[in-house]
Each structure stands twice: as C-alpha cells, then as structure tokens.
Short mmCIF file of N, CA, C and O in Angstrom, two decimals:
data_model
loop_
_atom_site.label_atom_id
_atom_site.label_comp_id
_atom_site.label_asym_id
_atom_site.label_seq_id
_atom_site.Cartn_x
_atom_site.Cartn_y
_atom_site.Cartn_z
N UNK I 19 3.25 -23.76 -9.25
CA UNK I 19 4.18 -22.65 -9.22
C UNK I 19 3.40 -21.34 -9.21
O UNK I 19 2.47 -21.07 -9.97
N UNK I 20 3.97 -20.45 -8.08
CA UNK I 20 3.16 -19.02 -7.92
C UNK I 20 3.74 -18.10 -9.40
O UNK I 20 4.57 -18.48 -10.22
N UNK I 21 2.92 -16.70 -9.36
CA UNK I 21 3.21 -15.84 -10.04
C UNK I 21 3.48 -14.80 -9.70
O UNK I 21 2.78 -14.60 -8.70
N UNK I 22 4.39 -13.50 -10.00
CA UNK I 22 3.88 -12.11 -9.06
C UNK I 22 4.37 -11.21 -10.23
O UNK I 22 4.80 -11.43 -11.36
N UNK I 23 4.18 -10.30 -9.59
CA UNK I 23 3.98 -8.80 -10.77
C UNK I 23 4.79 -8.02 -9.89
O UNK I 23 4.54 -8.18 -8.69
N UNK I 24 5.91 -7.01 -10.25
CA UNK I 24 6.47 -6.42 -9.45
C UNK I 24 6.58 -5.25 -10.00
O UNK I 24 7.18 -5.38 -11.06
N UNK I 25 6.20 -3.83 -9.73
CA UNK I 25 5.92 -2.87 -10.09
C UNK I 25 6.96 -2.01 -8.73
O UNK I 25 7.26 -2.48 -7.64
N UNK I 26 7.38 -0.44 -9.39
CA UNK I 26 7.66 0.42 -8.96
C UNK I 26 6.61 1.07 -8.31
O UNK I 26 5.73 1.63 -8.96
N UNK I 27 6.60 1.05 -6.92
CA UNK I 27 5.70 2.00 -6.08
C UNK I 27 5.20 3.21 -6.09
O UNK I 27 6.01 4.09 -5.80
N UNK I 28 4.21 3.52 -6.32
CA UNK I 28 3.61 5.19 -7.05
C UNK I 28 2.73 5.57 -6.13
O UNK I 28 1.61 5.10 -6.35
N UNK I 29 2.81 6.37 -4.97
CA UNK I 29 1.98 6.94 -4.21
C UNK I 29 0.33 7.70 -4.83
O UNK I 29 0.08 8.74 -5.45
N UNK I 30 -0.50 6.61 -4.30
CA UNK I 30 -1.82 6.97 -4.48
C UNK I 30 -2.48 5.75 -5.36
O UNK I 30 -3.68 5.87 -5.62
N UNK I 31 -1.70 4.44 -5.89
CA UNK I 31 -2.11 3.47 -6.64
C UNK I 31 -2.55 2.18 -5.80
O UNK I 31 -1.82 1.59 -5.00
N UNK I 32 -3.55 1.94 -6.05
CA UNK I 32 -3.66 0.85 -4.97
C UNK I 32 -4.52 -0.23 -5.53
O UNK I 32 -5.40 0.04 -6.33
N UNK I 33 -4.31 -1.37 -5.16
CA UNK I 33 -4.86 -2.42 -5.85
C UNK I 33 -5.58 -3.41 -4.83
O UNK I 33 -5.56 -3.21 -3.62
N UNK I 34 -6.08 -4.27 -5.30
CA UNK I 34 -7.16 -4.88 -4.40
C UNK I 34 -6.59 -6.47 -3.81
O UNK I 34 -6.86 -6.91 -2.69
N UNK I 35 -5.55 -7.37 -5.09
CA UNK I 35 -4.81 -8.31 -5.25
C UNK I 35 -4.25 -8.53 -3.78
O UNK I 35 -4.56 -7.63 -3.00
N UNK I 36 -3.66 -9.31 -3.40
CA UNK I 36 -2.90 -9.61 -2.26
C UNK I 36 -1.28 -9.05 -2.88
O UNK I 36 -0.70 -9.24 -3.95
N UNK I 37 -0.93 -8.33 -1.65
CA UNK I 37 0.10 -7.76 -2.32
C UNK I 37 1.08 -7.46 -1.23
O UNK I 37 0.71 -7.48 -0.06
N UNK I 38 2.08 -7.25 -1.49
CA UNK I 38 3.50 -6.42 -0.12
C UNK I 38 4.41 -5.84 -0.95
O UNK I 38 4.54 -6.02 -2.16
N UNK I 39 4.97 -5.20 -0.27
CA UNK I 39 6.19 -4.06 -0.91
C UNK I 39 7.50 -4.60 -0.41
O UNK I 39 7.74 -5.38 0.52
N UNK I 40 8.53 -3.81 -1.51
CA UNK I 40 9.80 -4.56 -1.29
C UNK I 40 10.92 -3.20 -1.40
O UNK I 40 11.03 -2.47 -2.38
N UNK I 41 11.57 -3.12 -0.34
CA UNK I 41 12.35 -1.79 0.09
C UNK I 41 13.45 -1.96 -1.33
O UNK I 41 13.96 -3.03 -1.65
N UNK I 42 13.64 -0.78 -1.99
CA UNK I 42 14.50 -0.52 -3.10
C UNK I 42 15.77 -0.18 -3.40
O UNK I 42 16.52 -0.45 -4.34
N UNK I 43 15.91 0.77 -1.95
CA UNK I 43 16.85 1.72 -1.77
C UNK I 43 17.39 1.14 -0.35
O UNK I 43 16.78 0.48 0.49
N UNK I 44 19.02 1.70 -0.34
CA UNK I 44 19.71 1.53 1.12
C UNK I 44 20.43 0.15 1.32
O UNK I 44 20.04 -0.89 0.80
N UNK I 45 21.41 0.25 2.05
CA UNK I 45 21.48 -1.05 2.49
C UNK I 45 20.51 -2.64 2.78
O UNK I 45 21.08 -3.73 2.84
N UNK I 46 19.55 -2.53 2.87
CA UNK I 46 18.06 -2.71 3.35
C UNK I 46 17.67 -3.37 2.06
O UNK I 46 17.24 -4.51 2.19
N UNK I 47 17.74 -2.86 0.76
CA UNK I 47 17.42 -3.37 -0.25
C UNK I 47 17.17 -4.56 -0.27
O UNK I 47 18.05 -5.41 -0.14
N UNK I 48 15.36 -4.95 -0.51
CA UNK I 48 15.50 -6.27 -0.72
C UNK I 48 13.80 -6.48 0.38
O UNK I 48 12.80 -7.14 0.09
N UNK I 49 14.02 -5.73 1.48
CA UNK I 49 13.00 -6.36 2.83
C UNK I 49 11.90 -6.28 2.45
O UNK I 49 11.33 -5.28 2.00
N UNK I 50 11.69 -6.83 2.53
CA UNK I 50 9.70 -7.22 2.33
C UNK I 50 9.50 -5.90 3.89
O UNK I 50 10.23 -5.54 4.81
N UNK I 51 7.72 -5.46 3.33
CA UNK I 51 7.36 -4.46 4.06
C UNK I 51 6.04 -4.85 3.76
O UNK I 51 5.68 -5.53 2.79
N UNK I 52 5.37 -4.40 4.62
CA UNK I 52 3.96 -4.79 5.14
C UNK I 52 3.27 -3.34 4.71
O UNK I 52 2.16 -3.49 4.21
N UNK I 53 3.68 -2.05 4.82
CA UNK I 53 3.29 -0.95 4.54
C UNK I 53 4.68 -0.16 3.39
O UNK I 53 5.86 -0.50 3.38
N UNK I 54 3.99 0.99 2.47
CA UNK I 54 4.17 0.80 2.07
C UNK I 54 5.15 2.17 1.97
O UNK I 54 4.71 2.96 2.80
N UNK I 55 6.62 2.91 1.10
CA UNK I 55 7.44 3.23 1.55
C UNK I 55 7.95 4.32 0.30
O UNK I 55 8.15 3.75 -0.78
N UNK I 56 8.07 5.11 0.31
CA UNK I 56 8.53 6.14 -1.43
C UNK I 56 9.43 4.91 -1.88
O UNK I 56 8.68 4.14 -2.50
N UNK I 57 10.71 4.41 -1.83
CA UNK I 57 11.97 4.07 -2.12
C UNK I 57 11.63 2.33 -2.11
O UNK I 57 12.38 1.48 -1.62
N UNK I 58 10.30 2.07 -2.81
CA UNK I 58 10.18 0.35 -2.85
C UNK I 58 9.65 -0.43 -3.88
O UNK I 58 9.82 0.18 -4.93
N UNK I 59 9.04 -1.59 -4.09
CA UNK I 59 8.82 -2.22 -5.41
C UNK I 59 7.67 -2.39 -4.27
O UNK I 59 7.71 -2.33 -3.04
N UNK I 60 6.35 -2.66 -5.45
CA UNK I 60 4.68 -3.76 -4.94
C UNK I 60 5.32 -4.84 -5.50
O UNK I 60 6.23 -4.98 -6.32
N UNK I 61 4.69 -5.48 -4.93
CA UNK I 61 4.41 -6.73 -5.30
C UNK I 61 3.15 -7.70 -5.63
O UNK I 61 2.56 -8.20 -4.67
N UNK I 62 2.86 -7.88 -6.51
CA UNK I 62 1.13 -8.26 -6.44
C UNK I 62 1.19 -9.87 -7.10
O UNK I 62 1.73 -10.07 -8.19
N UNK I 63 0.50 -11.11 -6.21
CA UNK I 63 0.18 -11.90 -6.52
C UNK I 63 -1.42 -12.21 -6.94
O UNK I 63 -2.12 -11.23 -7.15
N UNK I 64 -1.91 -13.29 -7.04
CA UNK I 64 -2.98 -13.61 -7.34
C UNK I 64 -3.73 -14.21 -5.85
O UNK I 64 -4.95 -14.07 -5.73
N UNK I 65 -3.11 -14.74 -4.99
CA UNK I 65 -3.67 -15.28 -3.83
C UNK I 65 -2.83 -15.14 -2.63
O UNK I 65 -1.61 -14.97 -2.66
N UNK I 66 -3.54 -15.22 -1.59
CA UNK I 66 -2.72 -14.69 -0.35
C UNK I 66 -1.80 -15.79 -0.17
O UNK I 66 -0.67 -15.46 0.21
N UNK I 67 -2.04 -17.22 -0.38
CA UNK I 67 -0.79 -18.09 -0.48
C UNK I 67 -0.02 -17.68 -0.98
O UNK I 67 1.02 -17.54 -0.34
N UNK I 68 -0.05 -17.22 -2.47
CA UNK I 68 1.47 -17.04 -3.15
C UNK I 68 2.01 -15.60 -2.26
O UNK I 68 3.20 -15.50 -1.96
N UNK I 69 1.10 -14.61 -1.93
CA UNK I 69 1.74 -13.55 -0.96
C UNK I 69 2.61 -13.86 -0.10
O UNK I 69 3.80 -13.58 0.02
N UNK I 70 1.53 -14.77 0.78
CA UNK I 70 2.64 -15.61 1.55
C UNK I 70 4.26 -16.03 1.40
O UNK I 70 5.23 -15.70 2.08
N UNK I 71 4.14 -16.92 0.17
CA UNK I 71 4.86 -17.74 -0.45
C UNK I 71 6.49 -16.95 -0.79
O UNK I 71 7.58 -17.49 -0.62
N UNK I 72 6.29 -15.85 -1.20
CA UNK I 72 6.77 -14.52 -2.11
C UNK I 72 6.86 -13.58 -0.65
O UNK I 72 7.94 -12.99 -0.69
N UNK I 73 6.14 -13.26 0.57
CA UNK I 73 6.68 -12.22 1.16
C UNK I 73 7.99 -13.14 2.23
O UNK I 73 9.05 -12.61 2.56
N UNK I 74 7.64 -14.30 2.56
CA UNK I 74 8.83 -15.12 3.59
C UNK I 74 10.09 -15.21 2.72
O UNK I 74 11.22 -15.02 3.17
N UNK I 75 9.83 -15.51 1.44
CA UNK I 75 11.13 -16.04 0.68
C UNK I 75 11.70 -15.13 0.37
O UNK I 75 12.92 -15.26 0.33
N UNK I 76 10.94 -13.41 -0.08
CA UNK I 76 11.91 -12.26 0.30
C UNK I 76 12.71 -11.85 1.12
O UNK I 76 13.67 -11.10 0.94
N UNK I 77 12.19 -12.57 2.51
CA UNK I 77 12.62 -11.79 3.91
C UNK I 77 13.67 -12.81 4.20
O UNK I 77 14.52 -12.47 5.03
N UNK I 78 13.80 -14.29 3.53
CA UNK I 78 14.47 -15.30 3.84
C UNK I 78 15.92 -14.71 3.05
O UNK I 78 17.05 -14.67 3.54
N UNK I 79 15.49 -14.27 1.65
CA UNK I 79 16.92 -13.97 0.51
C UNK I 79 16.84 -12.75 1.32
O UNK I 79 17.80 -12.92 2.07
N UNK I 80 16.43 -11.87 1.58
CA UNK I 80 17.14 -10.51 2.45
C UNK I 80 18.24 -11.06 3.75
O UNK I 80 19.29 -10.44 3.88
N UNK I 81 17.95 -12.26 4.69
CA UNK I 81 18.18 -12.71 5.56
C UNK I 81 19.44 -13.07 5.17
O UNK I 81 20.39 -12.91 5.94
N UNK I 82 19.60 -13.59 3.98
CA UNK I 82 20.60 -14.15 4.08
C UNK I 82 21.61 -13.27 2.81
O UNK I 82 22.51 -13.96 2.31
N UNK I 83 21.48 -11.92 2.35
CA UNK I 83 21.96 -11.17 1.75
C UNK I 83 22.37 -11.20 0.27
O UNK I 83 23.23 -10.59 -0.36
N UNK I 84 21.38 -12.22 -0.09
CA UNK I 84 20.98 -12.73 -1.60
C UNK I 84 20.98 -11.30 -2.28
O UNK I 84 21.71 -11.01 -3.23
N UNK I 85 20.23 -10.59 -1.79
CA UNK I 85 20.15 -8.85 -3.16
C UNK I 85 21.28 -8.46 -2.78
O UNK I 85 21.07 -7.42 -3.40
N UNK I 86 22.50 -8.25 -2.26
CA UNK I 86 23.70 -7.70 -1.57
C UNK I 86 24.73 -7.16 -3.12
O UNK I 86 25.22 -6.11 -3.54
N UNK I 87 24.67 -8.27 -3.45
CA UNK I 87 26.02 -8.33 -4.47
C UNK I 87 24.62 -7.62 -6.45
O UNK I 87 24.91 -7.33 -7.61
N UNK I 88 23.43 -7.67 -5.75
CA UNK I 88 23.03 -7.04 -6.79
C UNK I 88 22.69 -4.77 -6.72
O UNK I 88 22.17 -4.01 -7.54
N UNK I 89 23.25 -4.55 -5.52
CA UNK I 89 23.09 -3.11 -5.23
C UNK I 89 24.17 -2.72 -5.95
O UNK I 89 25.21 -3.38 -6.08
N UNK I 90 23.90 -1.51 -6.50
CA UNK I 90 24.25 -0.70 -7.49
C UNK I 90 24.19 1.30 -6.96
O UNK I 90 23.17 1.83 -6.52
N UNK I 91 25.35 1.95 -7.14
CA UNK I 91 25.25 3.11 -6.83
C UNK I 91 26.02 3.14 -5.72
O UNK I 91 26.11 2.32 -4.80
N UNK I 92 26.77 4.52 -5.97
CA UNK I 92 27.85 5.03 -4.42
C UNK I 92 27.53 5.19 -3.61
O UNK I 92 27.79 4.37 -2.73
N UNK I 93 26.50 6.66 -3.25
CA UNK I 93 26.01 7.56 -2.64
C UNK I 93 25.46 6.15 -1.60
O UNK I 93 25.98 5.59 -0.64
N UNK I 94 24.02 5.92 -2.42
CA UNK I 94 22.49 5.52 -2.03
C UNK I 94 22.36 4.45 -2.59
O UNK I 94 21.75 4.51 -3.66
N UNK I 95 22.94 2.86 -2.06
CA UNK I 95 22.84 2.12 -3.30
C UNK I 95 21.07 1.24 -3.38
O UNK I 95 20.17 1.14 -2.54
N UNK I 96 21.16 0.85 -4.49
CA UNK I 96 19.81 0.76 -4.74
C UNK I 96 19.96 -0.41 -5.72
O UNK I 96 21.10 -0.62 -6.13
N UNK I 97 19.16 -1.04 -6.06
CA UNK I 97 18.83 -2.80 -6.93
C UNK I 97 17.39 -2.12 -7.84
O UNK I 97 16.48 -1.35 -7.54
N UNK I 98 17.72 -2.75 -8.88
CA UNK I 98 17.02 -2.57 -10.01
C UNK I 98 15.99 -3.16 -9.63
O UNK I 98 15.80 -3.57 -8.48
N UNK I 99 15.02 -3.29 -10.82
CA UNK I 99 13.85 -4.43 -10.82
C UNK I 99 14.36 -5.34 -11.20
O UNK I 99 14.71 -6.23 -10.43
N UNK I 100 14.51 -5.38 -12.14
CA UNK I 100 14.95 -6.48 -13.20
C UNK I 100 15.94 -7.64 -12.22
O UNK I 100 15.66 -8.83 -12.06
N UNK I 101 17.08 -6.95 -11.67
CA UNK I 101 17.76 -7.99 -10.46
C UNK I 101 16.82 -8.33 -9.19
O UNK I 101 16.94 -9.40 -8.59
N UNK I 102 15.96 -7.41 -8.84
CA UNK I 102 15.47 -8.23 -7.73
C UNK I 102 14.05 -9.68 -8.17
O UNK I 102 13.70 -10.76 -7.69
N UNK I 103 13.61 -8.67 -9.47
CA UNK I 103 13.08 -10.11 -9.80
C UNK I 103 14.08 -11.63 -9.97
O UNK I 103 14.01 -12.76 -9.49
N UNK I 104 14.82 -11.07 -10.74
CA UNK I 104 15.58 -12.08 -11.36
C UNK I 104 16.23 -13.01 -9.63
O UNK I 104 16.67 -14.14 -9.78
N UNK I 105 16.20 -12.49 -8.41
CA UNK I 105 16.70 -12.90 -7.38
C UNK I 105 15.53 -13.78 -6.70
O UNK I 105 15.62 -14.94 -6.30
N UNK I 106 14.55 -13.03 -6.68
CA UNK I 106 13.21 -13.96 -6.55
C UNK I 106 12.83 -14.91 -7.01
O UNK I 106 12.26 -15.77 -6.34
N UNK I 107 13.07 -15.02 -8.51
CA UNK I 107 12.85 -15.69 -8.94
C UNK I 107 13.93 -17.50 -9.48
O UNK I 107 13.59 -18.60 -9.91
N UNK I 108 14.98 -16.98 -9.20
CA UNK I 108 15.96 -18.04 -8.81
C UNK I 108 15.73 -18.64 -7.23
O UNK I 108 15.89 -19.80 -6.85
N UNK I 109 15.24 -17.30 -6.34
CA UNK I 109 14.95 -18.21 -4.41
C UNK I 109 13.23 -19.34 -4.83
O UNK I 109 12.85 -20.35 -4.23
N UNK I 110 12.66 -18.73 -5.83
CA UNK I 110 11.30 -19.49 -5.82
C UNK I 110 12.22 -20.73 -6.88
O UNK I 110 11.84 -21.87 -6.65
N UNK I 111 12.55 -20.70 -7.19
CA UNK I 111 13.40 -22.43 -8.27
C UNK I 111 14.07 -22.91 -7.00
O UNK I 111 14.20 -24.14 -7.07
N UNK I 112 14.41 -22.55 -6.18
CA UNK I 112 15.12 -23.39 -5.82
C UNK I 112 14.23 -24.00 -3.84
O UNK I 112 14.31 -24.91 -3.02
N UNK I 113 13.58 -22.83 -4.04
CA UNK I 113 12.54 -23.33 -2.57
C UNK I 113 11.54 -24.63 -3.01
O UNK I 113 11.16 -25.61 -2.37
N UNK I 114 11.32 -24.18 -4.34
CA UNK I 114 10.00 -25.34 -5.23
C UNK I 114 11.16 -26.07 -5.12
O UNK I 114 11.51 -25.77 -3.98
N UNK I 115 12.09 -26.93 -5.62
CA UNK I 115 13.07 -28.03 -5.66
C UNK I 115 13.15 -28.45 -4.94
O UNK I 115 13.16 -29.65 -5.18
N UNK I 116 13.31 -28.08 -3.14
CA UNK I 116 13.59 -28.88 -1.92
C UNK I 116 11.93 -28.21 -1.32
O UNK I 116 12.06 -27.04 -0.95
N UNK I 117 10.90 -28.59 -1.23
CA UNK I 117 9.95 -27.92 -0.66
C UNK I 117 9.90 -28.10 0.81
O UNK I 117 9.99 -27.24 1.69
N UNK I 118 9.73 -29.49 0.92
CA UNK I 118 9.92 -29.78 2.89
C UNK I 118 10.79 -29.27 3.02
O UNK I 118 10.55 -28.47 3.93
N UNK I 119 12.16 -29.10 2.58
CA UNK I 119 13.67 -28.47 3.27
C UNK I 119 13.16 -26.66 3.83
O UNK I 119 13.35 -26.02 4.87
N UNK I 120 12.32 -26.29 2.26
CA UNK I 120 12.43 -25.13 2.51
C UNK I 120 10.78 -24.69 3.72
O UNK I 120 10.65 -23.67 4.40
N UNK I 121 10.28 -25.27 3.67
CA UNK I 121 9.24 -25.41 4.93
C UNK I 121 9.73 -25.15 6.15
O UNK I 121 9.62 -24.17 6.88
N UNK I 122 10.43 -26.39 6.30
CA UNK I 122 11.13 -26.32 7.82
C UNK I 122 11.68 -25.33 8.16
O UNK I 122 11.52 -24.98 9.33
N UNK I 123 12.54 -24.52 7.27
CA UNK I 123 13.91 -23.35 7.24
C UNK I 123 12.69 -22.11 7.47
O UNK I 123 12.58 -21.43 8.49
N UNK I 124 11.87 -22.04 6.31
CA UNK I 124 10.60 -20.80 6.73
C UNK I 124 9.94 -20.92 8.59
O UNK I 124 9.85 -20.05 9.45
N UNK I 125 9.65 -22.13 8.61
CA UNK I 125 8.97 -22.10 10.13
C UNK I 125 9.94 -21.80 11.03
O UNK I 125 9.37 -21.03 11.81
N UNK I 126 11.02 -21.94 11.38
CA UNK I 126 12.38 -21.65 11.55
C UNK I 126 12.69 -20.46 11.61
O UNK I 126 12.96 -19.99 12.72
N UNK I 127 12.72 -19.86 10.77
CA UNK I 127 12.89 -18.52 10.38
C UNK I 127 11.42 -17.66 10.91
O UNK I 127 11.58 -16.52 11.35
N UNK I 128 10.18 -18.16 10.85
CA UNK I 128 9.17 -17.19 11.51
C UNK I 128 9.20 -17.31 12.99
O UNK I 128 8.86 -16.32 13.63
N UNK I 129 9.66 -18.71 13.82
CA UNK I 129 9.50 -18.46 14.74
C UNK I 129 10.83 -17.56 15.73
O UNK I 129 10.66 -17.10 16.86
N UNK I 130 12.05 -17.51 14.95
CA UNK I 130 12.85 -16.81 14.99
C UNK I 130 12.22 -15.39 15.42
O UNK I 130 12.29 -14.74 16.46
N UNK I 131 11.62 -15.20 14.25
CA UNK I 131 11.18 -13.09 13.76
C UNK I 131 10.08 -13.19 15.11
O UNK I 131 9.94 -12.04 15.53
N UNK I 132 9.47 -13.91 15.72
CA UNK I 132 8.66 -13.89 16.79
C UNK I 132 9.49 -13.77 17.92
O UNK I 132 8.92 -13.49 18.98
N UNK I 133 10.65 -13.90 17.95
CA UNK I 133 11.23 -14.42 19.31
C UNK I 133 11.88 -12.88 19.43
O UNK I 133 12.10 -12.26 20.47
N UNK I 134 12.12 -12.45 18.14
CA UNK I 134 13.15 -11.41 17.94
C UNK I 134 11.87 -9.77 18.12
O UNK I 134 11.95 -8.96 19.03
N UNK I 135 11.35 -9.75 17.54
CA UNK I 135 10.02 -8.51 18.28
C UNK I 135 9.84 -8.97 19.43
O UNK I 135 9.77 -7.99 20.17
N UNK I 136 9.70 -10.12 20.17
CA UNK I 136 9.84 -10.23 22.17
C UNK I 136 10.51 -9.86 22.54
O UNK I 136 10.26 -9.27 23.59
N UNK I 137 11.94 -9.84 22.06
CA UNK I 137 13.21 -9.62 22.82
C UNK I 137 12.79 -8.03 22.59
O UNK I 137 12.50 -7.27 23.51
N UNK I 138 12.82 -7.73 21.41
CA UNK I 138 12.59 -6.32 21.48
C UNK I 138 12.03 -5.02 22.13
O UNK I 138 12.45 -3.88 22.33
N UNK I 139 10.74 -5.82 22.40
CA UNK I 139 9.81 -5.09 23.44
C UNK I 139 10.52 -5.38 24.72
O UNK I 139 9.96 -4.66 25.54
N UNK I 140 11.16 -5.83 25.12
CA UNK I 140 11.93 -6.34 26.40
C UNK I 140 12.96 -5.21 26.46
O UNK I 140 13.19 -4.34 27.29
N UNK I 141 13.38 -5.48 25.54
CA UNK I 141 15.18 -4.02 25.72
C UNK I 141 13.87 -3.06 25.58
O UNK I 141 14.17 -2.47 26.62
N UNK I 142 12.92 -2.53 25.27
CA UNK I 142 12.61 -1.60 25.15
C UNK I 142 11.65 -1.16 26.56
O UNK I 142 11.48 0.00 26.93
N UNK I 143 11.29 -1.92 26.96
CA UNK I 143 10.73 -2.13 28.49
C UNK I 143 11.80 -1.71 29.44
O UNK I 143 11.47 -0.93 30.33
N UNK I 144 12.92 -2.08 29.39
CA UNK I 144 14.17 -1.47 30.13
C UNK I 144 14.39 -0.52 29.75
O UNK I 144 15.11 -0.03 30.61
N UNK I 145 14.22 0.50 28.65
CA UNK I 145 15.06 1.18 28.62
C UNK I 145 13.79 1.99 29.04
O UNK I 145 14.18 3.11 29.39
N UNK I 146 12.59 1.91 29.15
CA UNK I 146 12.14 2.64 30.13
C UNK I 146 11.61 2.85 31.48
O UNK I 146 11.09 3.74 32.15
N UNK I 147 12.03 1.47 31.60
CA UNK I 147 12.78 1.80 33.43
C UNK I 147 14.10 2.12 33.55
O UNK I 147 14.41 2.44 34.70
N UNK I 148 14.67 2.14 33.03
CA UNK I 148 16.21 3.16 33.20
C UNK I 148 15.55 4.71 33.27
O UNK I 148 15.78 5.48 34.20
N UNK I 149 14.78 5.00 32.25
CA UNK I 149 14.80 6.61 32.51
C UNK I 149 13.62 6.81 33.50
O UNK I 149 13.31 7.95 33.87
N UNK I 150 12.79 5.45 34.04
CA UNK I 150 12.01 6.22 35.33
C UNK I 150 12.79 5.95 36.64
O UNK I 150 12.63 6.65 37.65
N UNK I 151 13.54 5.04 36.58
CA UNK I 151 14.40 5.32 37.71
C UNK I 151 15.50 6.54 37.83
O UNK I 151 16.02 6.95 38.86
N UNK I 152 15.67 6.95 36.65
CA UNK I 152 16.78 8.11 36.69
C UNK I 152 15.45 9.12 37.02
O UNK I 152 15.58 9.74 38.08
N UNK I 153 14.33 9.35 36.33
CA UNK I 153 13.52 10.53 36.44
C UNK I 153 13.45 10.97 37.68
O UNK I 153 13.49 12.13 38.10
N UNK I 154 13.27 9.17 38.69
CA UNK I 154 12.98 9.28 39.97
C UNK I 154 13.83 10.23 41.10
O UNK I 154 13.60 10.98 42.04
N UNK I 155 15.09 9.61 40.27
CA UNK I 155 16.46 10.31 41.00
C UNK I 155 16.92 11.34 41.17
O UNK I 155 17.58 11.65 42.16
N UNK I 156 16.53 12.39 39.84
CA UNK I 156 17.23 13.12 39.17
C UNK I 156 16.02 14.35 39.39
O UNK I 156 16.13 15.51 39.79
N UNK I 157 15.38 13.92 39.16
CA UNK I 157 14.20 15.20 39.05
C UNK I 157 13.11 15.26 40.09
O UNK I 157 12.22 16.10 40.03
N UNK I 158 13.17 14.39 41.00
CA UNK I 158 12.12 14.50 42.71
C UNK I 158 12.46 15.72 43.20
O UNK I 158 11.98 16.11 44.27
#
C-alpha cells in the first residue's frame, strides 16, 4: 500500500520527492496537474510508482466526478483537503481490492487520454486551415 502527503500549494516551495498537483478550485476540482497552479493541493509520494499510482487514480475519480458532491462554496466552489484526501483515499481501498480490474480500467483510461490530445491536435489543425483558407480569400 502507497503513501502520499498532500499539502496546500505555496509558490516558491519545492521539493525533490516525486510529486503532482491537484486543482482545488472551480468546477475542475479534483484534476491532477503536471505543473503547478495558485488554486491547488501537492502531492508528494515516496516513489514515482506510487506518483504514478496516486496521479491516474486522481484523474480516474475526477473522470468519473468522485470530488463533485464534495465542492463547497457559491461563488467559486472549491473541496477542502481533508475531503479530497478522504476521496483518495477511499479510490486507493478500493483500486487495492480489485487490482487487475483496476489495471485494465487505468490502461483503458490512458489509452483513451492519448487518443483524446490526437483528436485534439486534429480540430486544432483545422481550425487552422479554416483561417488560411479564409486569409487566402479574404485578404489576397
């Protein structure tokens, strides 16, 4: 069983540990982030496995809107620490319980997030041939 440390994000603190950030604020609450953001939690394990382990199963309970019913606030809603650990830490009990189940569903789910940045660069490849064919049109 992994471990992690989840700290409030403080611009200029930096640690050496294998680590990722976890968005705090917004609808959004919850996403694992690769860089790091004013409005997020660190996250610090002991080994890049458990990083591993701890950044998919964030992005898996974000995926599937596990922190949702723990956001709090009108305006700007936002999730405590205390609930997003406590959310992590019920997705790691229950990923350790079915481990092959939850293997398959992670590989699944990454090759998904691969397919989904392709598609992306694709609409985004069109949309700039839309504006060089209009440039072409419009401004010769």
């Amino acid at each position: 069983m992994h471990n992690f440390q989840m700290k409030t994000y403080r611009d200029g603190l930096t640690t050496v540990k294998p680590h990722f950030f976890m968005l705090s604020k917004g609808l959004n609450a919850g996403k694992p982030l690769e860089t790091p953001c004013p409005n997020c939690f660190t996250i610090t394990t002991e080994s890049e496995e458990a990083r591993n382990f701890y950044f998919w199963l964030s992005y898996g309970l974000w995926q599937a809107q596990a922190f949702m019913p723990h956001l709090t606030g009108s305006v700007v809603p936002f999730i405590r620490i205390g609930d997003a650990r406590a959310v992590l830490l019920a997705g790691q009990e229950k990923a350790l319980k079915d481990r092959r189940k939850y293997l398959k569903s992670l590989a699944l789910l990454q090759d998904f997030e691969k397919k989904a940045k392709i598609l992306q660069k694709q609409v985004e490849l069109v949309k700039q041939v839309k504006r060089a064919i209009m440039f072409q049109i419009l401004l010769e």
